[in-house]
């Protein structure tokens, strides 16, 4: 439960913005073997080596040493569901799954094991995805030794043309695909798909959702997926991307050796005709999806521009986006006010599936207030179309863009390998030139030279042209009169003349002085970890960890009070409203004014509730650290707790309750925390009656005393000197009135995992009758009181997960969504648990329980093999090494370290601790905690079969 406010530009420069709620990507025919820069006047990033093999396969290689000793591979096939025949719908995605089921040189079941031995984790490091136009295979390699790199390239080469596509493996995987189809079939996903299909009516994309059709997935012969494989996995549709701590010249040699002999089978298939959009003009439509949220949108579509990526094209997109950003800020401002006509609103634009350019103005509302929401967004859209943007508004958006680009350019040298690889893959999908952050900034400055409000206003006229306006109401229940009623409300709104906007006055950030800077009364260093710990005279503590892990990046964390442990145990409190703390702004200015005042700064604030503290988080750049600390200190010392912010969050939660009930996953995500804390109201999400009854004054009464009076711990990690961090903290938090000191607590506080029950705790969902969820939990204990146990537990749980995946997912094809996790609290003494959960068909839930018992019994009775132990341990260790190369690791691990030295021991022992775990330790751990009679069980069944 947190909310993040970014006062900097929210959109990546010149990137295609994802249309709200749509998981698809733009469809680009990238079968051409030439790179986009060969047809463009834009300069590609010179640090990337682009090449093309004789067979047409493209490759991009980039040396990058953040973090050192790691690499990322992306293998993209420019083919997806749009390339399927009518009888193949869903088989592009099915083929992606089959890529892990064996090939000419790798037996079925060996791919994941091979990579686990190299330290890759299934999911985070080994993954793939299929969209309308592409299939992308992902490997994040934790080491760059010759064998690991060669193994990664070998597996991609096997995927290219050597998949065996065994019929029996194909049949076993059907259940996994159908499980994924059920998982994704939520009310909001259905509504989003219907909205997209409405915008692209008449075009092929509306008939080719990547998940496909259940009857084809259930019954298609394996020959159909083989046909798709031969036709579409071709070198002239493939791009291989390798980024990392590598030698580009040596990498090119190996790529040419491995992929040079890949030959296409047969002639290239003709790309499918995407169809022509249905001309709608002004239209109204109602999309009814039971249990979905209520939203209203006005959209305009115009033909997709297939021209090459050029400076002029990017500039035109940027000019349009600047105008739409002004409108987005205007509707966001309306949403933040008292008695707002909608819960939230946004403006968006993108090229959608090579089929249309879409501009969208949308709002989420309460079910019975969509009329007011439609009226408001219509009038704001017409206001900007008729009167345009003001120069001051335009200058603000330009400033925000510039700040983002400057931040990206300053940090370019320490971009992460995985981020660069993913951005390169996206640029291929978008058929755009991959440019450096420095080039982005340079182009932006050139583009903005001489830009005027008049030019932006002309672009807005073009944005709101073409097919439309198309009004679409998404609702759980159709209004009386259906689309005619929507049209009448829209017509009535249009009949009201709009007036010119009142010029918003410039606002200055007022929180620059907090009093006399605090005096340092204690300062000590922890040499082996590179830490400096400070205590100010007012009781505020500061821990500083300077790093060069990310150039120009600084993370700040503020922990206040005792969090959930400081709340009443006997009643529900509106902790769900924590997002409203940030949305309330501060006394001197509301949330929107803060954004306006700090547009040119890279600062942000996020507020959340932890078990042992209330927490503010922020990310900034080195030169903005002073402003970042001022922002967080203002929220701490002068919060507003505005009723309208509380009501907005309250309505957002109320509007989502039906959707949570409509799937087993929704019920689990909402209720699991309360259940595993034995119904403790501090962790239990309220029901509809409790949500409805909550009042704004309860919101303030809960948070104000905690935030305003609790002890404060500040942690600063990143590209900053110790002296600067101390000085800037002294000027802000150190200048506040005295605070009590943070005290270490060993009080268990009556927080406990639920007792075992003879029968599973049962809840129901209102969704599909063929979907259910089940979970098994085991109480373990907390993290810090027994660090060796935590290392053993982590490996034991990973072994358990590997076995569940091998049997329940791979061998039996019973589930796509299978999760095993370990949650040992570092905040609540004595509390922690392991759990195993699954979404599957109701009739397979008993088998899941039986399999958990079988695995537990075997782990108690037999020692695991050295190979199985290594395959569990290595991904954990390599993931930890990777995390230690990011500032996020240190900001997470260092909170409260001054008052609990065990947190420092955890950092010191993390890597070595895993290496000490033996097969005997796993068996003893399983005997202690993984006994079926100690398991707690929970399941969510469809209400229709309870």
mmCIF file of N, CA, C and O in Angstrom, residues 562-566 569 610-613 676-677 680 682-683 743-753 779-786 789 823-833 895-896 899-900 902-903:
data_model
loop_
_atom_site.group_PDB
_atom_site.id
_atom_site.type_symbol
_atom_site.label_atom_id
_atom_site.label_comp_id
_atom_site.label_asym_id
_atom_site.label_seq_id
_atom_site.Cartn_x
_atom_site.Cartn_y
_atom_site.Cartn_z
ATOM 1 N N UNK A 562 6.732 2.749 14.897
ATOM 2 C CA UNK A 562 6.703 1.287 14.990
ATOM 3 C C UNK A 562 5.846 0.639 13.923
ATOM 4 O O UNK A 562 5.656 -0.576 13.925
ATOM 5 N N UNK A 563 5.284 1.378 12.981
ATOM 6 C CA UNK A 563 4.499 0.770 11.921
ATOM 7 C C UNK A 563 3.294 0.018 12.438
ATOM 8 O O UNK A 563 2.616 0.451 13.389
ATOM 9 N N UNK A 564 3.002 -1.119 11.834
ATOM 10 C CA UNK A 564 1.834 -1.901 12.243
ATOM 11 C C UNK A 564 1.911 -2.326 13.701
ATOM 12 O O UNK A 564 0.888 -2.432 14.380
ATOM 13 N N UNK A 565 3.120 -2.590 14.186
ATOM 14 C CA UNK A 565 3.256 -3.027 15.574
ATOM 15 C C UNK A 565 2.828 -1.948 16.561
ATOM 16 O O UNK A 565 2.546 -2.250 17.723
ATOM 17 N N UNK A 566 2.763 -0.700 16.116
ATOM 18 C CA UNK A 566 2.330 0.376 17.000
ATOM 19 C C UNK A 566 0.855 0.686 16.915
ATOM 20 O O UNK A 566 0.368 1.595 17.601
ATOM 21 N N UNK A 569 -4.465 -3.428 18.407
ATOM 22 C CA UNK A 569 -4.594 -4.828 18.033
ATOM 23 C C UNK A 569 -6.045 -5.292 17.968
ATOM 24 O O UNK A 569 -6.310 -6.377 17.459
ATOM 25 N N UNK A 610 5.200 -0.382 7.002
ATOM 26 C CA UNK A 610 5.866 -1.644 7.261
ATOM 27 C C UNK A 610 5.443 -2.194 8.603
ATOM 28 O O UNK A 610 4.710 -1.546 9.365
ATOM 29 N N UNK A 611 5.915 -3.385 8.918
ATOM 30 C CA UNK A 611 5.536 -3.981 10.198
ATOM 31 C C UNK A 611 6.110 -3.214 11.377
ATOM 32 O O UNK A 611 5.468 -3.110 12.422
ATOM 33 N N UNK A 612 7.317 -2.643 11.212
ATOM 34 C CA UNK A 612 7.950 -1.974 12.354
ATOM 35 C C UNK A 612 8.182 -0.486 12.133
ATOM 36 O O UNK A 612 8.823 0.159 12.965
ATOM 37 N N UNK A 613 7.680 0.081 11.036
ATOM 38 C CA UNK A 613 7.828 1.521 10.833
ATOM 39 C C UNK A 613 6.891 2.002 9.745
ATOM 40 O O UNK A 613 6.451 1.227 8.886
ATOM 41 N N UNK A 676 -2.578 -15.190 7.301
ATOM 42 C CA UNK A 676 -1.337 -15.728 7.861
ATOM 43 C C UNK A 676 -0.889 -14.956 9.101
ATOM 44 O O UNK A 676 0.114 -15.329 9.719
ATOM 45 N N UNK A 677 -1.628 -13.912 9.461
ATOM 46 C CA UNK A 677 -1.402 -13.243 10.746
ATOM 47 C C UNK A 677 -2.558 -13.513 11.697
ATOM 48 O O UNK A 677 -2.851 -12.720 12.605
ATOM 49 N N UNK A 680 -5.279 -10.900 12.583
ATOM 50 C CA UNK A 680 -4.907 -9.649 13.254
ATOM 51 C C UNK A 680 -5.345 -8.474 12.372
ATOM 52 O O UNK A 680 -4.972 -8.391 11.199
ATOM 53 N N UNK A 682 -4.400 -5.582 12.059
ATOM 54 C CA UNK A 682 -3.329 -4.739 11.523
ATOM 55 C C UNK A 682 -2.834 -5.229 10.166
ATOM 56 O O UNK A 682 -2.155 -4.490 9.456
ATOM 57 N N UNK A 683 -3.143 -6.472 9.834
ATOM 58 C CA UNK A 683 -2.733 -7.027 8.536
ATOM 59 C C UNK A 683 -3.936 -7.431 7.669
ATOM 60 O O UNK A 683 -3.752 -7.868 6.550
ATOM 61 N N UNK A 743 14.088 2.527 19.585
ATOM 62 C CA UNK A 743 14.503 1.496 20.532
ATOM 63 C C UNK A 743 14.330 0.126 19.902
ATOM 64 O O UNK A 743 13.345 -0.135 19.218
ATOM 65 N N UNK A 744 15.307 -0.736 20.129
ATOM 66 C CA UNK A 744 15.193 -2.102 19.624
ATOM 67 C C UNK A 744 14.183 -2.851 20.466
ATOM 68 O O UNK A 744 14.163 -2.741 21.690
ATOM 69 N N UNK A 745 13.302 -3.604 19.819
ATOM 70 C CA UNK A 745 12.251 -4.323 20.538
ATOM 71 C C UNK A 745 12.348 -5.808 20.254
ATOM 72 O O UNK A 745 12.457 -6.228 19.115
ATOM 73 N N UNK A 746 12.316 -6.598 21.320
ATOM 74 C CA UNK A 746 12.272 -8.043 21.177
ATOM 75 C C UNK A 746 10.908 -8.588 21.570
ATOM 76 O O UNK A 746 10.729 -9.787 21.745
ATOM 77 N N UNK A 747 9.954 -7.691 21.705
ATOM 78 C CA UNK A 747 8.597 -8.078 22.065
ATOM 79 C C UNK A 747 7.915 -8.707 20.858
ATOM 80 O O UNK A 747 7.773 -8.081 19.818
ATOM 81 N N UNK A 748 7.479 -9.930 21.018
ATOM 82 C CA UNK A 748 6.824 -10.619 19.908
ATOM 83 C C UNK A 748 5.488 -9.972 19.580
ATOM 84 O O UNK A 748 4.963 -10.108 18.487
ATOM 85 N N UNK A 749 4.905 -9.294 20.529
ATOM 86 C CA UNK A 749 3.700 -8.493 20.285
ATOM 87 C C UNK A 749 2.511 -9.355 19.846
ATOM 88 O O UNK A 749 1.617 -8.888 19.151
ATOM 89 N N UNK A 750 2.486 -10.602 20.268
ATOM 90 C CA UNK A 750 1.348 -11.491 20.008
ATOM 91 C C UNK A 750 1.049 -11.661 18.530
ATOM 92 O O UNK A 750 -0.098 -11.925 18.157
ATOM 93 N N UNK A 751 2.035 -11.502 17.670
ATOM 94 C CA UNK A 751 1.849 -11.764 16.244
ATOM 95 C C UNK A 751 2.223 -13.217 15.998
ATOM 96 O O UNK A 751 3.326 -13.645 16.331
ATOM 97 N N UNK A 752 1.309 -13.976 15.435
ATOM 98 C CA UNK A 752 1.610 -15.386 15.242
ATOM 99 C C UNK A 752 0.966 -15.937 13.981
ATOM 100 O O UNK A 752 -0.060 -15.456 13.515
ATOM 101 N N UNK A 753 1.610 -16.956 13.447
ATOM 102 C CA UNK A 753 1.109 -17.674 12.291
ATOM 103 C C UNK A 753 -0.089 -18.517 12.741
ATOM 104 O O UNK A 753 -0.147 -18.965 13.886
ATOM 105 N N UNK A 779 4.977 -22.532 9.710
ATOM 106 C CA UNK A 779 5.620 -21.543 10.575
ATOM 107 C C UNK A 779 7.091 -21.893 10.746
ATOM 108 O O UNK A 779 7.453 -23.048 10.996
ATOM 109 N N UNK A 780 7.955 -20.881 10.614
ATOM 110 C CA UNK A 780 9.401 -21.094 10.710
ATOM 111 C C UNK A 780 10.001 -20.299 11.869
ATOM 112 O O UNK A 780 10.726 -20.829 12.700
ATOM 113 N N UNK A 781 9.708 -19.018 11.926
ATOM 114 C CA UNK A 781 10.348 -18.120 12.887
ATOM 115 C C UNK A 781 10.918 -16.922 12.160
ATOM 116 O O UNK A 781 10.895 -16.862 10.924
ATOM 117 N N UNK A 782 11.442 -15.960 12.910
ATOM 118 C CA UNK A 782 11.924 -14.737 12.274
ATOM 119 C C UNK A 782 13.303 -14.945 11.648
ATOM 120 O O UNK A 782 13.913 -16.007 11.761
ATOM 121 N N UNK A 783 13.798 -13.909 11.003
ATOM 122 C CA UNK A 783 15.049 -13.990 10.271
ATOM 123 C C UNK A 783 16.262 -13.725 11.145
ATOM 124 O O UNK A 783 17.221 -14.491 11.157
ATOM 125 N N UNK A 784 16.240 -12.640 11.893
ATOM 126 C CA UNK A 784 17.459 -12.142 12.529
ATOM 127 C C UNK A 784 17.886 -12.945 13.745
ATOM 128 O O UNK A 784 19.071 -12.921 14.121
ATOM 129 N N UNK A 785 16.970 -13.659 14.386
ATOM 130 C CA UNK A 785 17.334 -14.382 15.606
ATOM 131 C C UNK A 785 18.144 -15.640 15.307
ATOM 132 O O UNK A 785 18.786 -16.191 16.196
ATOM 133 N N UNK A 786 18.116 -16.111 14.065
ATOM 134 C CA UNK A 786 18.834 -17.331 13.700
ATOM 135 C C UNK A 786 19.223 -17.240 12.229
ATOM 136 O O UNK A 786 18.580 -17.820 11.351
ATOM 137 N N UNK A 789 19.724 -20.493 10.199
ATOM 138 C CA UNK A 789 18.444 -21.121 9.839
ATOM 139 C C UNK A 789 17.851 -20.451 8.601
ATOM 140 O O UNK A 789 17.268 -21.122 7.748
ATOM 141 N N UNK A 823 8.976 -16.058 3.862
ATOM 142 C CA UNK A 823 8.790 -14.731 4.445
ATOM 143 C C UNK A 823 9.169 -14.796 5.919
ATOM 144 O O UNK A 823 8.333 -15.032 6.789
ATOM 145 N N UNK A 824 10.454 -14.630 6.183
ATOM 146 C CA UNK A 824 10.948 -14.582 7.558
ATOM 147 C C UNK A 824 11.106 -13.123 7.937
ATOM 148 O O UNK A 824 11.897 -12.400 7.334
ATOM 149 N N UNK A 825 10.366 -12.684 8.910
ATOM 150 C CA UNK A 825 10.330 -11.265 9.233
ATOM 151 C C UNK A 825 11.632 -10.796 9.864
ATOM 152 O O UNK A 825 12.185 -11.450 10.748
ATOM 153 N N UNK A 826 12.121 -9.652 9.402
ATOM 154 C CA UNK A 826 13.244 -9.002 10.072
ATOM 155 C C UNK A 826 12.740 -7.859 10.950
ATOM 156 O O UNK A 826 13.529 -7.037 11.418
ATOM 157 N N UNK A 827 11.425 -7.821 11.162
ATOM 158 C CA UNK A 827 10.817 -6.741 11.941
ATOM 159 C C UNK A 827 9.984 -7.242 13.116
ATOM 160 O O UNK A 827 9.892 -6.571 14.141
ATOM 161 N N UNK A 828 9.350 -8.400 12.970
ATOM 162 C CA UNK A 828 8.509 -8.951 14.032
ATOM 163 C C UNK A 828 9.222 -10.138 14.655
ATOM 164 O O UNK A 828 9.348 -11.193 14.021
ATOM 165 N N UNK A 829 9.709 -10.027 15.863
ATOM 166 C CA UNK A 829 10.440 -11.133 16.486
ATOM 167 C C UNK A 829 9.590 -12.404 16.543
ATOM 168 O O UNK A 829 8.410 -12.378 16.894
ATOM 169 N N UNK A 830 10.210 -13.510 16.166
ATOM 170 C CA UNK A 830 9.552 -14.808 16.274
ATOM 171 C C UNK A 830 8.632 -15.171 15.140
ATOM 172 O O UNK A 830 8.105 -16.288 15.110
ATOM 173 N N UNK A 831 8.435 -14.252 14.182
ATOM 174 C CA UNK A 831 7.417 -14.504 13.154
ATOM 175 C C UNK A 831 8.050 -14.727 11.781
ATOM 176 O O UNK A 831 8.918 -13.962 11.346
ATOM 177 N N UNK A 832 7.573 -15.739 11.093
ATOM 178 C CA UNK A 832 8.017 -16.009 9.737
ATOM 179 C C UNK A 832 7.489 -17.346 9.265
ATOM 180 O O UNK A 832 7.187 -18.226 10.077
ATOM 181 N N UNK A 833 7.363 -17.512 7.954
ATOM 182 C CA UNK A 833 6.760 -18.732 7.434
ATOM 183 C C UNK A 833 7.236 -18.992 6.008
ATOM 184 O O UNK A 833 7.718 -18.103 5.306
ATOM 185 N N UNK A 895 18.159 -0.288 6.996
ATOM 186 C CA UNK A 895 17.240 0.416 7.894
ATOM 187 C C UNK A 895 17.288 -0.210 9.293
ATOM 188 O O UNK A 895 17.387 -1.416 9.451
ATOM 189 N N UNK A 896 17.289 0.650 10.296
ATOM 190 C CA UNK A 896 17.336 0.274 11.714
ATOM 191 C C UNK A 896 18.635 -0.447 12.087
ATOM 192 O O UNK A 896 18.716 -1.079 13.136
ATOM 193 N N UNK A 899 20.317 0.446 15.556
ATOM 194 C CA UNK A 899 19.765 -0.064 16.814
ATOM 195 C C UNK A 899 19.680 -1.583 16.836
ATOM 196 O O UNK A 899 19.244 -2.150 17.830
ATOM 197 N N UNK A 900 20.058 -2.225 15.749
ATOM 198 C CA UNK A 900 20.037 -3.694 15.712
ATOM 199 C C UNK A 900 21.219 -4.166 14.864
ATOM 200 O O UNK A 900 21.122 -4.253 13.642
ATOM 201 N N UNK A 902 22.425 -6.919 14.336
ATOM 202 C CA UNK A 902 22.254 -8.177 13.593
ATOM 203 C C UNK A 902 22.016 -7.908 12.104
ATOM 204 O O UNK A 902 22.311 -8.753 11.256
ATOM 205 N N UNK A 903 21.498 -6.742 11.793
ATOM 206 C CA UNK A 903 21.280 -6.397 10.386
ATOM 207 C C UNK A 903 22.613 -6.274 9.637
ATOM 208 O O UNK A 903 22.705 -6.603 8.452
#
